[in-house]
Amino acid sequence: MENVTLEPDEKPVADEPRVPGRGRRHPLTDDEVHTRLMAWLDRHYGGNIEYMAMSLGMTPSYAQMIVKKQRPVPRWMLDRLNIVCRRFTVVERYDASRNHTL
């Protein structure tokens, strides 16, 4: 096996809590998902939300709502970020936002 150097505050993957059916990674909270989204946006698009929206095929206003936490992060974007999240949280927030606009 390959030797891996960890920073003092990092834990090996094997020590992370297990979630049934999800393997070794644990679900992230909404704040952790948003933090990863913002880091991904800065890294790949230089923080330019309009450029991100154009390259991902979404409207700039929808991308802005995602960044400002007014809409949940879409499932396909979570997959691109390689994030395991709590599915019920995403569904509940999506349902709540749909019912709110009706």
PDB file of C-alpha atoms in Angstrom:
ATOM      1  CA  MET A   1       0.000   0.000   0.000  1.00  0.00           C
ATOM      2  CA  GLU A   2       1.144   3.532  -0.746  1.00  0.00           C
ATOM      3  CA  ASN A   3       2.318   5.759   2.123  1.00  0.00           C
ATOM      4  CA  VAL A   4       0.140   8.828   2.561  1.00  0.00           C
ATOM      5  CA  THR A   5       1.131  11.827   4.666  1.00  0.00           C
ATOM      6  CA  LEU A   6      -1.775  13.404   6.508  1.00  0.00           C
ATOM      7  CA  GLU A   7      -1.916  16.810   8.091  1.00  0.00           C
ATOM      8  CA  PRO A   8      -2.412  16.718  11.897  1.00  0.00           C
ATOM      9  CA  ASP A   9      -6.117  17.616  11.641  1.00  0.00           C
ATOM     10  CA  GLU A  10      -6.894  15.134   8.832  1.00  0.00           C
ATOM     11  CA  LYS A  11      -8.325  11.703   9.490  1.00  0.00           C
ATOM     12  CA  PRO A  12      -7.791   8.684   7.276  1.00  0.00           C
ATOM     13  CA  VAL A  13     -10.848   7.735   5.231  1.00  0.00           C
ATOM     14  CA  ALA A  14     -11.224   4.479   7.174  1.00  0.00           C
ATOM     15  CA  ASP A  15     -11.832   6.452  10.417  1.00  0.00           C
ATOM     16  CA  GLU A  16     -14.718   8.473   9.004  1.00  0.00           C
ATOM     17  CA  PRO A  17     -18.205   7.480  10.169  1.00  0.00           C
ATOM     18  CA  ARG A  18     -19.914   4.901   7.995  1.00  0.00           C
ATOM     19  CA  VAL A  19     -23.392   5.446   6.634  1.00  0.00           C
ATOM     20  CA  PRO A  20     -25.326   2.322   5.594  1.00  0.00           C
ATOM     21  CA  GLY A  21     -25.282   1.956   1.820  1.00  0.00           C
ATOM     22  CA  ARG A  22     -22.908   4.875   1.360  1.00  0.00           C
ATOM     23  CA  GLY A  23     -19.515   3.289   1.943  1.00  0.00           C
ATOM     24  CA  ARG A  24     -16.907   5.172   3.932  1.00  0.00           C
ATOM     25  CA  ARG A  25     -17.867   8.775   3.269  1.00  0.00           C
ATOM     26  CA  HIS A  26     -20.362  10.558   5.480  1.00  0.00           C
ATOM     27  CA  PRO A  27     -23.064  12.930   4.224  1.00  0.00           C
ATOM     28  CA  LEU A  28     -22.237  16.624   4.273  1.00  0.00           C
ATOM     29  CA  THR A  29     -24.375  19.346   5.783  1.00  0.00           C
ATOM     30  CA  ASP A  30     -25.821  22.115   3.618  1.00  0.00           C
ATOM     31  CA  ASP A  31     -23.105  24.516   4.824  1.00  0.00           C
ATOM     32  CA  GLU A  32     -20.341  22.059   3.911  1.00  0.00           C
ATOM     33  CA  VAL A  33     -21.892  21.555   0.465  1.00  0.00           C
ATOM     34  CA  HIS A  34     -22.029  25.323  -0.047  1.00  0.00           C
ATOM     35  CA  THR A  35     -18.400  25.713   1.068  1.00  0.00           C
ATOM     36  CA  ARG A  36     -17.308  23.085  -1.464  1.00  0.00           C
ATOM     37  CA  LEU A  37     -19.427  24.716  -4.169  1.00  0.00           C
ATOM     38  CA  MET A  38     -17.795  28.098  -3.550  1.00  0.00           C
ATOM     39  CA  ALA A  39     -14.293  26.566  -3.592  1.00  0.00           C
ATOM     40  CA  TRP A  40     -15.140  24.772  -6.861  1.00  0.00           C
ATOM     41  CA  LEU A  41     -16.499  28.012  -8.343  1.00  0.00           C
ATOM     42  CA  ASP A  42     -13.329  29.905  -7.396  1.00  0.00           C
ATOM     43  CA  ARG A  43     -11.037  27.146  -8.649  1.00  0.00           C
ATOM     44  CA  HIS A  44     -12.706  26.469 -12.003  1.00  0.00           C
ATOM     45  CA  TYR A  45     -14.350  29.764 -12.896  1.00  0.00           C
ATOM     46  CA  GLY A  46     -12.393  32.380 -10.947  1.00  0.00           C
ATOM     47  CA  GLY A  47     -15.517  33.228  -8.930  1.00  0.00           C
ATOM     48  CA  ASN A  48     -17.360  34.398 -12.067  1.00  0.00           C
ATOM     49  CA  ILE A  49     -20.945  33.199 -11.591  1.00  0.00           C
ATOM     50  CA  GLU A  50     -22.110  34.305 -15.048  1.00  0.00           C
ATOM     51  CA  TYR A  51     -19.314  32.346 -16.751  1.00  0.00           C
ATOM     52  CA  MET A  52     -20.149  29.294 -14.612  1.00  0.00           C
ATOM     53  CA  ALA A  53     -23.822  29.542 -15.568  1.00  0.00           C
ATOM     54  CA  MET A  54     -23.015  29.886 -19.263  1.00  0.00           C
ATOM     55  CA  SER A  55     -20.626  26.926 -19.306  1.00  0.00           C
ATOM     56  CA  LEU A  56     -23.005  24.690 -17.308  1.00  0.00           C
ATOM     57  CA  GLY A  57     -26.061  25.614 -19.383  1.00  0.00           C
ATOM     58  CA  MET A  58     -28.119  27.373 -16.715  1.00  0.00           C
ATOM     59  CA  THR A  59     -29.412  30.898 -16.428  1.00  0.00           C
ATOM     60  CA  PRO A  60     -27.253  33.384 -14.499  1.00  0.00           C
ATOM     61  CA  SER A  61     -30.162  34.149 -12.154  1.00  0.00           C
ATOM     62  CA  TYR A  62     -30.567  30.450 -11.236  1.00  0.00           C
ATOM     63  CA  ALA A  63     -26.808  30.133 -10.628  1.00  0.00           C
ATOM     64  CA  GLN A  64     -26.954  33.262  -8.453  1.00  0.00           C
ATOM     65  CA  MET A  65     -29.807  31.758  -6.394  1.00  0.00           C
ATOM     66  CA  ILE A  66     -27.780  28.560  -5.844  1.00  0.00           C
ATOM     67  CA  VAL A  67     -24.735  30.543  -4.720  1.00  0.00           C
ATOM     68  CA  LYS A  68     -26.843  32.691  -2.351  1.00  0.00           C
ATOM     69  CA  LYS A  69     -28.454  29.526  -0.868  1.00  0.00           C
ATOM     70  CA  GLN A  70     -31.897  30.506  -2.145  1.00  0.00           C
ATOM     71  CA  ARG A  71     -32.147  27.224  -4.090  1.00  0.00           C
ATOM     72  CA  PRO A  72     -30.702  23.793  -3.282  1.00  0.00           C
ATOM     73  CA  VAL A  73     -27.679  22.608  -5.231  1.00  0.00           C
ATOM     74  CA  PRO A  74     -28.962  20.369  -8.068  1.00  0.00           C
ATOM     75  CA  ARG A  75     -28.171  16.649  -7.895  1.00  0.00           C
ATOM     76  CA  TRP A  76     -26.058  16.730 -11.107  1.00  0.00           C
ATOM     77  CA  MET A  77     -23.914  19.526  -9.649  1.00  0.00           C
ATOM     78  CA  LEU A  78     -23.409  17.533  -6.452  1.00  0.00           C
ATOM     79  CA  ASP A  79     -22.206  14.628  -8.592  1.00  0.00           C
ATOM     80  CA  ARG A  80     -19.760  16.931 -10.360  1.00  0.00           C
ATOM     81  CA  LEU A  81     -18.474  18.155  -6.996  1.00  0.00           C
ATOM     82  CA  ASN A  82     -18.150  14.500  -5.894  1.00  0.00           C
ATOM     83  CA  ILE A  83     -20.313  15.170  -2.841  1.00  0.00           C
ATOM     84  CA  VAL A  84     -22.343  12.718  -0.799  1.00  0.00           C
ATOM     85  CA  CYS A  85     -25.230  14.620   0.748  1.00  0.00           C
ATOM     86  CA  ARG A  86     -28.318  13.866   2.733  1.00  0.00           C
ATOM     87  CA  ARG A  87     -30.876  13.093   0.053  1.00  0.00           C
ATOM     88  CA  PHE A  88     -33.851  13.860   2.325  1.00  0.00           C
ATOM     89  CA  THR A  89     -32.505  17.372   2.983  1.00  0.00           C
ATOM     90  CA  VAL A  90     -32.269  18.151  -0.729  1.00  0.00           C
ATOM     91  CA  VAL A  91     -35.739  16.743  -1.425  1.00  0.00           C
ATOM     92  CA  GLU A  92     -37.336  18.559   1.514  1.00  0.00           C
ATOM     93  CA  ARG A  93     -35.797  21.880   0.504  1.00  0.00           C
ATOM     94  CA  TYR A  94     -36.818  21.357  -3.125  1.00  0.00           C
ATOM     95  CA  ASP A  95     -40.401  20.485  -2.145  1.00  0.00           C
ATOM     96  CA  ALA A  96     -40.575  23.457   0.198  1.00  0.00           C
ATOM     97  CA  SER A  97     -39.370  25.820  -2.512  1.00  0.00           C
ATOM     98  CA  ARG A  98     -41.902  24.416  -5.003  1.00  0.00           C
ATOM     99  CA  ASN A  99     -44.802  24.680  -2.541  1.00  0.00           C
ATOM    100  CA  HIS A 100     -43.771  28.202  -1.609  1.00  0.00           C
ATOM    101  CA  THR A 101     -44.118  29.430  -5.197  1.00  0.00           C
ATOM    102  CA  LEU A 102     -47.541  27.848  -5.799  1.00  0.00           C
TER     103      LEU A 102
END
